[in-house]
Coordinates of N, CA, C and O in Angstrom, one line a residue:
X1 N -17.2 -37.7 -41.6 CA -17.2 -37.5 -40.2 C -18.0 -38.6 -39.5 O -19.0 -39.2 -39.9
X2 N -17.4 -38.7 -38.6 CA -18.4 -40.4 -37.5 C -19.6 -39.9 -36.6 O -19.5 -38.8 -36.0
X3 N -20.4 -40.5 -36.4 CA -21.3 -40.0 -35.8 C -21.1 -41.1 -34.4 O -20.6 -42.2 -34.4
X4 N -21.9 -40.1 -33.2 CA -21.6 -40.8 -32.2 C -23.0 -40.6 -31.4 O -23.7 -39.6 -31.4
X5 N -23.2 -41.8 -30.5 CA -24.4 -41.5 -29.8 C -24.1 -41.8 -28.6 O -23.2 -42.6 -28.3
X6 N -25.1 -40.6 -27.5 CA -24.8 -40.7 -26.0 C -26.6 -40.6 -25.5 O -27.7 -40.3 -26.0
X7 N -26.2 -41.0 -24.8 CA -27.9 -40.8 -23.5 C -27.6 -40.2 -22.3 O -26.5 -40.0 -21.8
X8 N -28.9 -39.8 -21.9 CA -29.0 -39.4 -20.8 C -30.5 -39.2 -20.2 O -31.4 -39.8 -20.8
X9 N -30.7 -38.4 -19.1 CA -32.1 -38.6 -18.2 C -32.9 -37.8 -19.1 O -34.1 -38.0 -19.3
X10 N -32.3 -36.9 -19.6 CA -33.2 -35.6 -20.5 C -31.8 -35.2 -22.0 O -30.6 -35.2 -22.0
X11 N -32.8 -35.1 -23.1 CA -32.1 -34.5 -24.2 C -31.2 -33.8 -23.7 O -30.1 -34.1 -24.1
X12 N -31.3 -32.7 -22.9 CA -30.2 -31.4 -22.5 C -28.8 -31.9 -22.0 O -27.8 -31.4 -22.3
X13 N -29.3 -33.6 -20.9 CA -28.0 -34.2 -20.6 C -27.4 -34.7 -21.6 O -26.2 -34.4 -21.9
X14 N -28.0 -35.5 -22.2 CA -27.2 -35.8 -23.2 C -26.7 -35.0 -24.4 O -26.1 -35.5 -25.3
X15 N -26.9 -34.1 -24.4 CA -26.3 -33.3 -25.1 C -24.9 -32.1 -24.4 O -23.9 -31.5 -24.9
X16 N -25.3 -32.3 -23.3 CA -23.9 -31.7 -22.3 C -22.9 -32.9 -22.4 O -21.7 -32.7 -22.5
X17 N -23.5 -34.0 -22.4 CA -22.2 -35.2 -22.5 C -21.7 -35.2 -23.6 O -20.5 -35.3 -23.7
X18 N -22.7 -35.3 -24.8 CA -21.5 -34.8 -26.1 C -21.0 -33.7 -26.7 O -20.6 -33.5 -27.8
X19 N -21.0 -32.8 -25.5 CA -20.5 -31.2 -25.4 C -18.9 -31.9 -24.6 O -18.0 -32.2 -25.3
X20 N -18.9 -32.0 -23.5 CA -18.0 -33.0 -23.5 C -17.1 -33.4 -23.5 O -16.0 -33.0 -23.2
X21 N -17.6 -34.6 -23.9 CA -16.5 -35.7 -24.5 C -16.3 -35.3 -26.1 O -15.4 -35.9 -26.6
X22 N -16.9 -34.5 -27.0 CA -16.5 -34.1 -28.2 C -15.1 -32.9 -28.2 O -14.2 -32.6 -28.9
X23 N -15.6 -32.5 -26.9 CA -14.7 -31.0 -26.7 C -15.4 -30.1 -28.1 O -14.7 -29.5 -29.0
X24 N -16.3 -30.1 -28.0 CA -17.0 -28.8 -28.8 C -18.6 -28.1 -28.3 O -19.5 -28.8 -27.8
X25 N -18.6 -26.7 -28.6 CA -20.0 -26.1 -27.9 C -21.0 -26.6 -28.7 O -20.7 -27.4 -29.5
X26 N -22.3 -26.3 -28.6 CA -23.5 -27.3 -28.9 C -23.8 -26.8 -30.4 O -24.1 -27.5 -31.3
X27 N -23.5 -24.9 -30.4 CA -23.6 -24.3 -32.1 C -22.9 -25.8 -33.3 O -23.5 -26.2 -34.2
X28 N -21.5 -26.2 -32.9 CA -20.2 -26.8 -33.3 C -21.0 -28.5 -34.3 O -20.8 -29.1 -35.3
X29 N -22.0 -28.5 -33.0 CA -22.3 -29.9 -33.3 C -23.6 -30.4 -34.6 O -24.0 -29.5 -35.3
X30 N -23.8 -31.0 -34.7 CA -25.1 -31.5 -35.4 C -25.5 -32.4 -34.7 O -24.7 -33.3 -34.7
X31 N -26.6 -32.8 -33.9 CA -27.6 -33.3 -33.4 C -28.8 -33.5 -34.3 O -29.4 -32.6 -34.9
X32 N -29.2 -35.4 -34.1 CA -30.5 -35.8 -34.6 C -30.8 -36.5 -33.0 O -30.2 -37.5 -32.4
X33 N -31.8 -35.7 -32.6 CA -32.7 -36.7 -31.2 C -33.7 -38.1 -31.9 O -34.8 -38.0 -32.5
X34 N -32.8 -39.5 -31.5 CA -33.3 -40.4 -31.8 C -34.4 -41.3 -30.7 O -35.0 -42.3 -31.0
X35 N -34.5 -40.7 -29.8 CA -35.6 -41.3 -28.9 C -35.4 -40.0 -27.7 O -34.3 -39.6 -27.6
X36 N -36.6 -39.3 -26.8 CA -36.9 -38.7 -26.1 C -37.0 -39.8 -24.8 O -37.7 -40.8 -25.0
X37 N -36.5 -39.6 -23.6 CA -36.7 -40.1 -22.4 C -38.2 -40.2 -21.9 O -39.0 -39.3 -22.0
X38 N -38.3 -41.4 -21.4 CA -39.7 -41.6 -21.2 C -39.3 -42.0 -19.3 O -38.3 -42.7 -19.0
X39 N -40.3 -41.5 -18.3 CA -40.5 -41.3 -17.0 C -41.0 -42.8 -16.6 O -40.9 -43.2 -15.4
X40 N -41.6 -43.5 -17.4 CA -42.4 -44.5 -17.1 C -43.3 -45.4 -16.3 O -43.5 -46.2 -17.1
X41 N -44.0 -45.8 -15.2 CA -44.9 -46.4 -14.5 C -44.5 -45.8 -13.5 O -43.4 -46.1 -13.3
X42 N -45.2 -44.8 -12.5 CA -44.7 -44.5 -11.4 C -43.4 -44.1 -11.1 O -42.8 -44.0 -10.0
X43 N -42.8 -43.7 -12.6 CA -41.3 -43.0 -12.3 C -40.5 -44.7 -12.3 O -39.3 -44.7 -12.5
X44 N -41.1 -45.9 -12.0 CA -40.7 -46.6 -11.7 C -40.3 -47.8 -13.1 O -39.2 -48.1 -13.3
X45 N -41.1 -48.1 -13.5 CA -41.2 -49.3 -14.6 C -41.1 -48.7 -16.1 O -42.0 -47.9 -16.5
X46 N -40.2 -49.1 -17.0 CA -40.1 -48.5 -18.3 C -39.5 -47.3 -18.7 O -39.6 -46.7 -19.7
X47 N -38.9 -47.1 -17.4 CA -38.0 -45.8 -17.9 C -37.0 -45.8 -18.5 O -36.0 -46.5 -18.3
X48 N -37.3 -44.6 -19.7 CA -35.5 -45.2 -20.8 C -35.1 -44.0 -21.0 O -36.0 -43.2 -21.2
X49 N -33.6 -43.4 -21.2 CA -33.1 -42.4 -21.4 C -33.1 -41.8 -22.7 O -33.0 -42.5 -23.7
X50 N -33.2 -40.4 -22.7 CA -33.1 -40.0 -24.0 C -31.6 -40.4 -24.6 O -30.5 -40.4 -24.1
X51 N -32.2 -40.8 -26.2 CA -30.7 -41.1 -27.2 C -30.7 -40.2 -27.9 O -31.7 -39.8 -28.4
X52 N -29.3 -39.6 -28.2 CA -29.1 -38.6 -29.1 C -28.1 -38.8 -30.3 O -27.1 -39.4 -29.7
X53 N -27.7 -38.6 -31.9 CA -26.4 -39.4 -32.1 C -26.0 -37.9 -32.8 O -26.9 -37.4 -33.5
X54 N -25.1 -37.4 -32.8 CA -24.1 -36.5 -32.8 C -22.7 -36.7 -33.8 O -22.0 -37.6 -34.1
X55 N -22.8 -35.1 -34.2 CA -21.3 -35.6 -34.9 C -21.1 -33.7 -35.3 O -21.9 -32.8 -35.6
X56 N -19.4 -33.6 -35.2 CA -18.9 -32.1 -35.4 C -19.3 -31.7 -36.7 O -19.2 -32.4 -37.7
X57 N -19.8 -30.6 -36.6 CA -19.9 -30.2 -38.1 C -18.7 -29.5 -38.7 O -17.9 -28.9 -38.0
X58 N -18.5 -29.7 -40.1 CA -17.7 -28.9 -40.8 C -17.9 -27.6 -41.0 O -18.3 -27.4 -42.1
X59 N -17.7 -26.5 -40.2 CA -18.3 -25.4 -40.6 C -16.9 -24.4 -41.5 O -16.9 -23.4 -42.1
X60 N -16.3 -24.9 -41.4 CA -15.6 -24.4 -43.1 C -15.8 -24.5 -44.4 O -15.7 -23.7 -45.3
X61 N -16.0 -26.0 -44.3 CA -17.4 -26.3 -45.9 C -18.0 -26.0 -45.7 O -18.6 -26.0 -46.8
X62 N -18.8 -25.6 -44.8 CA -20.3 -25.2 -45.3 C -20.2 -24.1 -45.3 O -21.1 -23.6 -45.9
X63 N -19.0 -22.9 -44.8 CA -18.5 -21.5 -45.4 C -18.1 -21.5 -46.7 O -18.5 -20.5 -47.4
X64 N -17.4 -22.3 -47.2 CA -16.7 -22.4 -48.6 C -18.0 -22.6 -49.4 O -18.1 -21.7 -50.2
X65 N -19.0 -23.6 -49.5 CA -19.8 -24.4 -50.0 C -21.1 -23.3 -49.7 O -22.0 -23.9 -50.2
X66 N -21.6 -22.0 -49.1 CA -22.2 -21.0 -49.0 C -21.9 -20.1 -50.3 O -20.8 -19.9 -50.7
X67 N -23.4 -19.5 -50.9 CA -23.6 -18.8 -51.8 C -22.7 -17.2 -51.3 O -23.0 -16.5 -50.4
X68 N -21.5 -17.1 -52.2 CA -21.7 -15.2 -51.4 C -22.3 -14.2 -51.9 O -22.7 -14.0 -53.0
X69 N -22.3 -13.3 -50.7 CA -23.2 -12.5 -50.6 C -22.7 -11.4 -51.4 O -21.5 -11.5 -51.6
X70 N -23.1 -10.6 -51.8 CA -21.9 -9.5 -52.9 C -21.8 -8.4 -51.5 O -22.5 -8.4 -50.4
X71 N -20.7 -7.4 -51.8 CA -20.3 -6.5 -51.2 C -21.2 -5.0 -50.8 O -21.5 -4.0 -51.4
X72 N -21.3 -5.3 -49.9 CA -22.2 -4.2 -49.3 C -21.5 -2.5 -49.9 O -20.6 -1.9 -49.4
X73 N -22.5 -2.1 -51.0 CA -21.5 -0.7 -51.1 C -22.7 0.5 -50.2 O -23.9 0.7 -50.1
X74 N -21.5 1.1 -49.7 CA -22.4 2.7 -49.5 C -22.8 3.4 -50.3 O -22.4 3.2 -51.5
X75 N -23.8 4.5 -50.2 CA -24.1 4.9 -51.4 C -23.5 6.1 -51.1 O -23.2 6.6 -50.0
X76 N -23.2 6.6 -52.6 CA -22.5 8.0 -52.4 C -23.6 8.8 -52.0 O -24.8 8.6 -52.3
X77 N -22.9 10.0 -51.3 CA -24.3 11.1 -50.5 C -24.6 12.4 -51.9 O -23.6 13.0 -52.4
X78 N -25.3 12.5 -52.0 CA -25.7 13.0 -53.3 C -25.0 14.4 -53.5 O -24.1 14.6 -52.6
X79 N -25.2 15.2 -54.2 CA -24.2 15.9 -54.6 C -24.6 17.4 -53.9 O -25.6 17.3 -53.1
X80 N -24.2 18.6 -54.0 CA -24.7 19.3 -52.7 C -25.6 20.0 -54.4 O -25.7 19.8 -55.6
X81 N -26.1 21.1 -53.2 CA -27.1 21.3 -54.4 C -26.7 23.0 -54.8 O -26.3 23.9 -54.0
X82 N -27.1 23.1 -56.5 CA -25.8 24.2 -57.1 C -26.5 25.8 -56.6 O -27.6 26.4 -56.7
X83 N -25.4 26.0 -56.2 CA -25.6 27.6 -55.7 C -26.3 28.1 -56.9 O -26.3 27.7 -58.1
X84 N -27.1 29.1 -56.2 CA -27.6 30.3 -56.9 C -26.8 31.3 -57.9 O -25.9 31.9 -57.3
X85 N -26.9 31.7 -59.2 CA -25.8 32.5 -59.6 C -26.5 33.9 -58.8 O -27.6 34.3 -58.5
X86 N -24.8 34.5 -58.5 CA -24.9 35.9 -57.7 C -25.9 37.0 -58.7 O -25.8 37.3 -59.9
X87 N -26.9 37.3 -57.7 CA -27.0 38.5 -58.8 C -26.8 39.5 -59.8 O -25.7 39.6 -60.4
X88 N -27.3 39.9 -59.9 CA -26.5 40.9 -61.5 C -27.0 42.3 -61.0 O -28.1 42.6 -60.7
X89 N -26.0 42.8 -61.0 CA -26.3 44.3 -60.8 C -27.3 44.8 -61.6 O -27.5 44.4 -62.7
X90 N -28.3 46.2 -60.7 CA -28.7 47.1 -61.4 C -28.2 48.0 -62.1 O -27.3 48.6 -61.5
X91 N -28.4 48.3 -63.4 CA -27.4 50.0 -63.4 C -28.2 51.1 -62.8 O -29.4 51.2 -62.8
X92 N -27.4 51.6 -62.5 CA -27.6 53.4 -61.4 C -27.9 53.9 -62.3 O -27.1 53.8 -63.2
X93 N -29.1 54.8 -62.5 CA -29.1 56.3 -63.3 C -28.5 57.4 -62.6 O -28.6 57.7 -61.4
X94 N -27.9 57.9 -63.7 CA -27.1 59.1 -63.3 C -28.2 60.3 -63.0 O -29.0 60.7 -63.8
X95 N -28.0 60.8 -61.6 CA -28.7 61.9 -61.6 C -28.4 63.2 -61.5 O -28.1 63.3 -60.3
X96 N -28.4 64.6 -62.0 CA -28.2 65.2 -61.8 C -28.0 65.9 -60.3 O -28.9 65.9 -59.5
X97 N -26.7 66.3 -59.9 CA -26.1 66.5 -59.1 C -27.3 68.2 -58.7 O -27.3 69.0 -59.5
X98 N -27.7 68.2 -58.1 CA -28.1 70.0 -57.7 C -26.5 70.5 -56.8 O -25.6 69.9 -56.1
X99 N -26.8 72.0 -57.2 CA -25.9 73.0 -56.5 C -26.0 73.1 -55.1 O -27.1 73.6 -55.0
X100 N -25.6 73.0 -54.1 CA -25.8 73.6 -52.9 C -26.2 74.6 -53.0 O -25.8 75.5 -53.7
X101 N -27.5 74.8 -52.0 CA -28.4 76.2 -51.9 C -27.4 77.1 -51.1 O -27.1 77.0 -49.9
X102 N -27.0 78.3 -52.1 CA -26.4 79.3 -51.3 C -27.3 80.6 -50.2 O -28.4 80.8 -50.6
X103 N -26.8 81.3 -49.2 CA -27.8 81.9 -48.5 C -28.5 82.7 -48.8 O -29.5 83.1 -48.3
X104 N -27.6 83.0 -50.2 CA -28.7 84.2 -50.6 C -30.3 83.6 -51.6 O -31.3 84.2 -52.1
X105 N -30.0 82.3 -51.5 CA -31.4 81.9 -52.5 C -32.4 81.8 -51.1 O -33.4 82.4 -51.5
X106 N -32.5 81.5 -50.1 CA -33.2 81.3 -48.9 C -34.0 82.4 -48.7 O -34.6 82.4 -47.6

């Protein structure tokens, strides 16, 4: 890929002009700032614009050419937790049934 250089009054401009004239957003690009804009003598004497030189990145090799990440697993939700066995019956003792009290025992 070619690299290209632009200027301007401030890095920001020159970086909006190779936004641009590249036709790509600023993520898209790779930027090295080769000189920062200097204001110079009273705003007046020695003022030079910032240089920036630029060029599109490949962001498909560098997707392809990225370590991958392994697959995110969920974890299974743990297992429910084991019922109680139902209790066990008592056995009943058998009790001797009594007679109904007739009126004459009263």
């Amino acid at each position: 890929m070619s690299f290209y250089d632009f200027t301007g009054k401030t890095v920001r401009e020159a970086i909006a002009r190779a936004c641009e004239e590249l036709g790509a957003e600023e993520p898209l690009l790779e930027i090295e700032v080769l000189e920062e804009s200097t204001r110079g003598f009273l705003g007046i004497v020695g003022q030079r614009d910032a240089r920036i030189r630029v060029r599109k990145r490949n962001v498909l090799k560098e997707v392809m050419e990225a370590e991958p990440t392994p697959p995110v697993r969920e974890e299974e939700p743990p297992p429910p937790p084991a019922l109680a066995p139902p209790p066990t019956p008592t056995p009943v003792q058998d009790v001797e049934e009594e007679e109904p009290y007739s009126p004459d025992e009263l």
